[in-house]
Amino acid sequence: AQSVAQPEDQVNVAEGNPLTVKCTYSVSGNPYLFWYVQYPNRGLQFLLKYITGDNLVKGSYGFEAEFNKSQTSFHLKKPSALVSDSALYFCAVRGEGSYIPTFGRGTSLIVHP
Amino acid sequence: NAGVMQNPRHLVRRRGQEARLRCSPMKGHSHVYWYRQLPEEGLKFMVYLQKENIIDESGMPKERFSAEFPKEGPSILRIQQVVRGDSAAYFCASSPPGQGGNEQFFGPGTRLTVL
């Protein structure tokens, strides 16, 4: 079985400050990890993924995520938040032997001007 | 290369009617997934299909719901005899062949409202 936890329903940050959106996972074997962003009334949009290799993964719009195997975490980060980053963020995991990813419940990021 | 297309974008049905949701995957993608999204509940997997085959329908209710992905044409999610609890946003996603770490590409969704 595989599962994802996003412990924060909402994250508030001031524009220009660094942001972190947390994600922990559980999966058998090696994980494939993903972050997606959803703007209002839109579908999910892929941000970045970890398959193998460097633990720090860089993605779209200046976002990055750090894979930590010992803590089974894949937190999303950005050094300097923008108001336009305000959206719903989803973490997802898929085990090596699975076609179907499991999504977290989502974290609403609000960046204040 | 057009993205994943879904239609209609908004669908209103009365209780007891049928809802038919369509999804055209990205060109070259043979894997299609359907999800349902409700406020406060995140994204729930419903069904995974490849051309002409249902691979996993473990997330789909046994009654009233069905899905297909024919050899030609879009994937269809069909809900018969809709009830108010079916009101939600339904998203389709596609990915290319292969079991590797492929990300999914999502359509804009169909928002179903049951009166």
GROMACS .gro file of C-alpha atoms in nm:
model
  228
    1ALA     CA    1   0.000   0.000   0.000
    2GLN     CA    2   0.113   0.355  -0.058
    3SER     CA    3   0.007   0.675   0.112
    4VAL     CA    4   0.084   1.045   0.129
    5ALA     CA    5   0.038   1.293   0.411
    6GLN     CA    6   0.029   1.668   0.373
    7PRO     CA    7   0.004   1.773   0.737
    8GLU     CA    8  -0.091   2.136   0.672
    9ASP     CA    9  -0.426   2.230   0.519
   10GLN     CA   10  -0.301   2.586   0.472
   11VAL     CA   11   0.033   2.763   0.467
   12ASN     CA   12   0.056   3.141   0.494
   13VAL     CA   13   0.369   3.330   0.395
   14ALA     CA   14   0.459   3.689   0.316
   15GLU     CA   15   0.572   3.778  -0.033
   16GLY     CA   16   0.950   3.759  -0.063
   17ASN     CA   17   0.986   3.511   0.222
   18PRO     CA   18   1.088   3.149   0.173
   19LEU     CA   19   0.810   2.891   0.167
   20THR     CA   20   0.789   2.524   0.252
   21VAL     CA   21   0.498   2.289   0.188
   22LYS     CA   22   0.539   1.958   0.367
   23CYS     CA   23   0.485   1.606   0.237
   24THR     CA   24   0.562   1.265   0.384
   25TYR     CA   25   0.498   0.933   0.217
   26SER     CA   26   0.482   0.561   0.269
   27VAL     CA   27   0.551   0.311  -0.010
   28SER     CA   28   0.702  -0.031  -0.065
   29GLY     CA   29   1.033  -0.013  -0.245
   30ASN     CA   30   1.165   0.295  -0.416
   31PRO     CA   31   0.926   0.586  -0.456
   32TYR     CA   32   0.841   0.805  -0.749
   33LEU     CA   33   0.742   1.142  -0.598
   34PHE     CA   34   0.559   1.431  -0.762
   35TRP     CA   35   0.436   1.780  -0.688
   36TYR     CA   36   0.145   1.939  -0.871
   37VAL     CA   37  -0.017   2.281  -0.845
   38GLN     CA   38  -0.383   2.365  -0.901
   39TYR     CA   39  -0.512   2.715  -0.963
   40PRO     CA   40  -0.883   2.790  -0.912
   41ASN     CA   41  -1.113   2.619  -1.160
   42ARG     CA   42  -0.821   2.454  -1.338
   43GLY     CA   43  -0.672   2.108  -1.362
   44LEU     CA   44  -0.355   2.002  -1.185
   45GLN     CA   45  -0.028   2.114  -1.338
   46PHE     CA   46   0.297   1.921  -1.297
   47LEU     CA   47   0.574   2.104  -1.105
   48LEU     CA   48   0.852   1.854  -1.046
   49LYS     CA   49   0.934   1.493  -0.970
   50TYR     CA   50   1.191   1.272  -0.802
   51ILE     CA   51   1.275   0.940  -0.966
   52THR     CA   52   1.639   0.879  -0.876
   53GLY     CA   53   1.965   1.071  -0.843
   54ASP     CA   54   2.017   1.402  -0.665
   55ASN     CA   55   1.801   1.449  -0.362
   56LEU     CA   56   1.735   1.813  -0.452
   57VAL     CA   57   1.505   1.840  -0.750
   58LYS     CA   58   1.441   2.167  -0.934
   59GLY     CA   59   1.116   2.232  -1.115
   60SER     CA   60   0.897   2.495  -1.273
   61TYR     CA   61   0.850   2.854  -1.151
   62GLY     CA   62   1.153   2.843  -0.918
   63PHE     CA   63   1.020   2.559  -0.704
   64GLU     CA   64   1.240   2.281  -0.573
   65ALA     CA   65   1.190   1.980  -0.350
   66GLU     CA   66   1.420   1.776  -0.132
   67PHE     CA   67   1.392   1.399  -0.114
   68ASN     CA   68   1.483   1.265   0.230
   69LYS     CA   69   1.476   0.888   0.238
   70SER     CA   70   1.536   0.848   0.611
   71GLN     CA   71   1.250   1.082   0.697
   72THR     CA   72   1.035   0.964   0.403
   73SER     CA   73   0.971   1.325   0.312
   74PHE     CA   74   0.956   1.530  -0.006
   75HIS     CA   75   0.897   1.890   0.101
   76LEU     CA   76   0.835   2.157  -0.161
   77LYS     CA   77   1.034   2.479  -0.125
   78LYS     CA   78   1.087   2.815  -0.288
   79PRO     CA   79   1.341   3.073  -0.172
   80SER     CA   80   1.121   3.378  -0.234
   81ALA     CA   81   0.742   3.351  -0.256
   82LEU     CA   82   0.528   3.547  -0.501
   83VAL     CA   83   0.162   3.642  -0.459
   84SER     CA   84   0.098   3.453  -0.783
   85ASP     CA   85   0.220   3.132  -0.614
   86SER     CA   86  -0.104   3.128  -0.414
   87ALA     CA   87  -0.275   2.802  -0.514
   88LEU     CA   88  -0.348   2.447  -0.402
   89TYR     CA   89  -0.047   2.214  -0.397
   90PHE     CA   90  -0.063   1.836  -0.418
   91CYS     CA   91   0.206   1.584  -0.338
   92ALA     CA   92   0.180   1.238  -0.497
   93VAL     CA   93   0.367   0.908  -0.465
   94ARG     CA   94   0.380   0.600  -0.679
   95GLY     CA   95   0.563   0.280  -0.596
   96GLU     CA   96   0.789   0.115  -0.852
   97GLY     CA   97   0.539  -0.160  -0.921
   98SER     CA   98   0.231   0.062  -0.942
   99TYR     CA   99   0.071   0.250  -1.230
  100ILE     CA  100  -0.149   0.456  -1.003
  101PRO     CA  101  -0.024   0.748  -0.793
  102THR     CA  102  -0.171   0.832  -0.456
  103PHE     CA  103  -0.234   1.201  -0.396
  104GLY     CA  104  -0.227   1.393  -0.070
  105ARG     CA  105  -0.526   1.600   0.037
  106GLY     CA  106  -0.361   1.918  -0.083
  107THR     CA  107  -0.219   2.226   0.092
  108SER     CA  108  -0.355   2.571   0.022
  109LEU     CA  109  -0.068   2.818  -0.008
  110ILE     CA  110  -0.154   3.181   0.053
  111VAL     CA  111   0.111   3.441  -0.016
  112HIS     CA  112   0.033   3.782   0.134
  113PRO     CA  113   0.153   4.101  -0.037
  114ASN     CA  114   0.064   1.943  -2.912
  115ALA     CA  115  -0.274   2.002  -2.757
  116GLY     CA  116  -0.308   1.916  -2.392
  117VAL     CA  117  -0.563   1.687  -2.234
  118MET     CA  118  -0.911   1.797  -2.336
  119GLN     CA  119  -1.228   1.743  -2.140
  120ASN     CA  120  -1.582   1.829  -2.229
  121PRO     CA  121  -1.814   1.959  -2.128
  122ARG     CA  122  -1.647   2.194  -1.880
  123HIS     CA  123  -1.973   2.233  -1.689
  124LEU     CA  124  -2.261   1.990  -1.681
  125VAL     CA  125  -2.592   2.030  -1.501
  126ARG     CA  126  -2.818   1.730  -1.456
  127ARG     CA  127  -3.134   1.659  -1.261
  128ARG     CA  128  -3.151   1.364  -1.028
  129GLY     CA  129  -3.205   1.042  -1.220
  130GLN     CA  130  -3.053   1.163  -1.547
  131GLU     CA  131  -2.734   1.035  -1.704
  132ALA     CA  132  -2.404   1.224  -1.713
  133ARG     CA  133  -2.150   1.153  -1.982
  134LEU     CA  134  -1.802   1.303  -1.944
  135ARG     CA  135  -1.544   1.293  -2.222
  136CYS     CA  136  -1.166   1.300  -2.215
  137SER     CA  137  -0.922   1.316  -2.504
  138PRO     CA  138  -0.569   1.238  -2.385
  139MET     CA  139  -0.257   1.402  -2.514
  140LYS     CA  140  -0.130   1.274  -2.847
  141GLY     CA  141   0.078   0.962  -2.796
  142HIS     CA  142  -0.061   0.892  -2.449
  143SER     CA  143  -0.229   0.556  -2.409
  144HIS     CA  144  -0.295   0.568  -2.034
  145VAL     CA  145  -0.598   0.751  -1.897
  146TYR     CA  146  -0.696   0.808  -1.536
  147TRP     CA  147  -1.016   0.952  -1.396
  148TYR     CA  148  -1.032   1.132  -1.061
  149ARG     CA  149  -1.305   1.299  -0.858
  150GLN     CA  150  -1.239   1.609  -0.652
  151LEU     CA  151  -1.460   1.736  -0.376
  152PRO     CA  152  -1.383   2.042  -0.162
  153GLU     CA  153  -1.191   1.948   0.153
  154GLU     CA  154  -1.136   1.593   0.022
  155GLY     CA  155  -0.854   1.615  -0.227
  156LEU     CA  156  -0.825   1.405  -0.538
  157LYS     CA  157  -0.976   1.057  -0.535
  158PHE     CA  158  -0.871   0.796  -0.790
  159MET     CA  159  -1.159   0.633  -0.974
  160VAL     CA  160  -1.037   0.428  -1.269
  161TYR     CA  161  -0.730   0.364  -1.484
  162LEU     CA  162  -0.766   0.260  -1.847
  163GLN     CA  163  -0.554   0.178  -2.145
  164LYS     CA  164  -0.691   0.155  -2.496
  165GLU     CA  165  -0.986  -0.087  -2.491
  166ASN     CA  166  -0.898  -0.212  -2.143
  167ILE     CA  167  -0.992  -0.124  -1.787
  168ILE     CA  168  -0.678  -0.185  -1.586
  169ASP     CA  169  -0.792  -0.079  -1.239
  170GLU     CA  170  -1.139   0.038  -1.137
  171SER     CA  171  -1.093  -0.004  -0.764
  172GLY     CA  172  -1.187   0.357  -0.693
  173MET     CA  173  -1.509   0.357  -0.886
  174PRO     CA  174  -1.847   0.287  -0.722
  175LYS     CA  175  -1.984  -0.051  -0.831
  176GLU     CA  176  -2.326   0.089  -0.911
  177ARG     CA  177  -2.416   0.353  -1.173
  178PHE     CA  178  -2.056   0.436  -1.276
  179SER     CA  179  -1.875   0.301  -1.581
  180ALA     CA  180  -1.580   0.400  -1.794
  181GLU     CA  181  -1.441   0.312  -2.133
  182PHE     CA  182  -1.150   0.404  -2.355
  183PRO     CA  183  -1.229   0.274  -2.703
  184LYS     CA  184  -0.981   0.212  -2.980
  185GLU     CA  185  -1.102   0.526  -3.153
  186GLY     CA  186  -1.232   0.835  -2.980
  187PRO     CA  187  -1.221   0.979  -2.632
  188SER     CA  188  -1.242   0.809  -2.298
  189ILE     CA  189  -1.592   0.829  -2.149
  190LEU     CA  190  -1.693   0.835  -1.783
  191ARG     CA  191  -2.063   0.758  -1.755
  192ILE     CA  192  -2.277   0.812  -1.449
  193GLN     CA  193  -2.628   0.674  -1.465
  194GLN     CA  194  -2.918   0.793  -1.251
  195VAL     CA  195  -2.720   1.074  -1.097
  196VAL     CA  196  -2.777   1.177  -0.736
  197ARG     CA  197  -2.686   1.500  -0.558
  198GLY     CA  198  -2.380   1.335  -0.403
  199ASP     CA  199  -2.232   1.294  -0.751
  200SER     CA  200  -2.184   1.671  -0.774
  201ALA     CA  201  -1.809   1.725  -0.797
  202ALA     CA  202  -1.526   1.813  -1.031
  203TYR     CA  203  -1.412   1.518  -1.242
  204PHE     CA  204  -1.062   1.526  -1.380
  205CYS     CA  205  -0.902   1.317  -1.646
  206ALA     CA  206  -0.526   1.270  -1.669
  207SER     CA  207  -0.310   1.097  -1.927
  208SER     CA  208   0.044   0.967  -1.937
  209PRO     CA  209   0.263   0.804  -2.199
  210PRO     CA  210   0.320   0.427  -2.215
  211GLY     CA  211   0.563   0.272  -1.970
  212GLN     CA  212   0.562   0.212  -1.599
  213GLY     CA  213   0.845   0.450  -1.524
  214GLY     CA  214   0.827   0.771  -1.332
  215ASN     CA  215   0.605   0.945  -1.583
  216GLU     CA  216   0.410   1.242  -1.458
  217GLN     CA  217   0.044   1.284  -1.542
  218PHE     CA  218  -0.104   1.556  -1.757
  219PHE     CA  219  -0.442   1.677  -1.638
  220GLY     CA  220  -0.736   1.817  -1.824
  221PRO     CA  221  -0.929   2.123  -1.706
  222GLY     CA  222  -1.200   1.911  -1.550
  223THR     CA  223  -1.576   1.876  -1.583
  224ARG     CA  224  -1.780   2.030  -1.306
  225LEU     CA  225  -2.095   1.828  -1.256
  226THR     CA  226  -2.387   1.979  -1.070
  227VAL     CA  227  -2.685   1.761  -0.988
  228LEU     CA  228  -3.001   1.952  -0.909
   0.00000   0.00000   0.00000
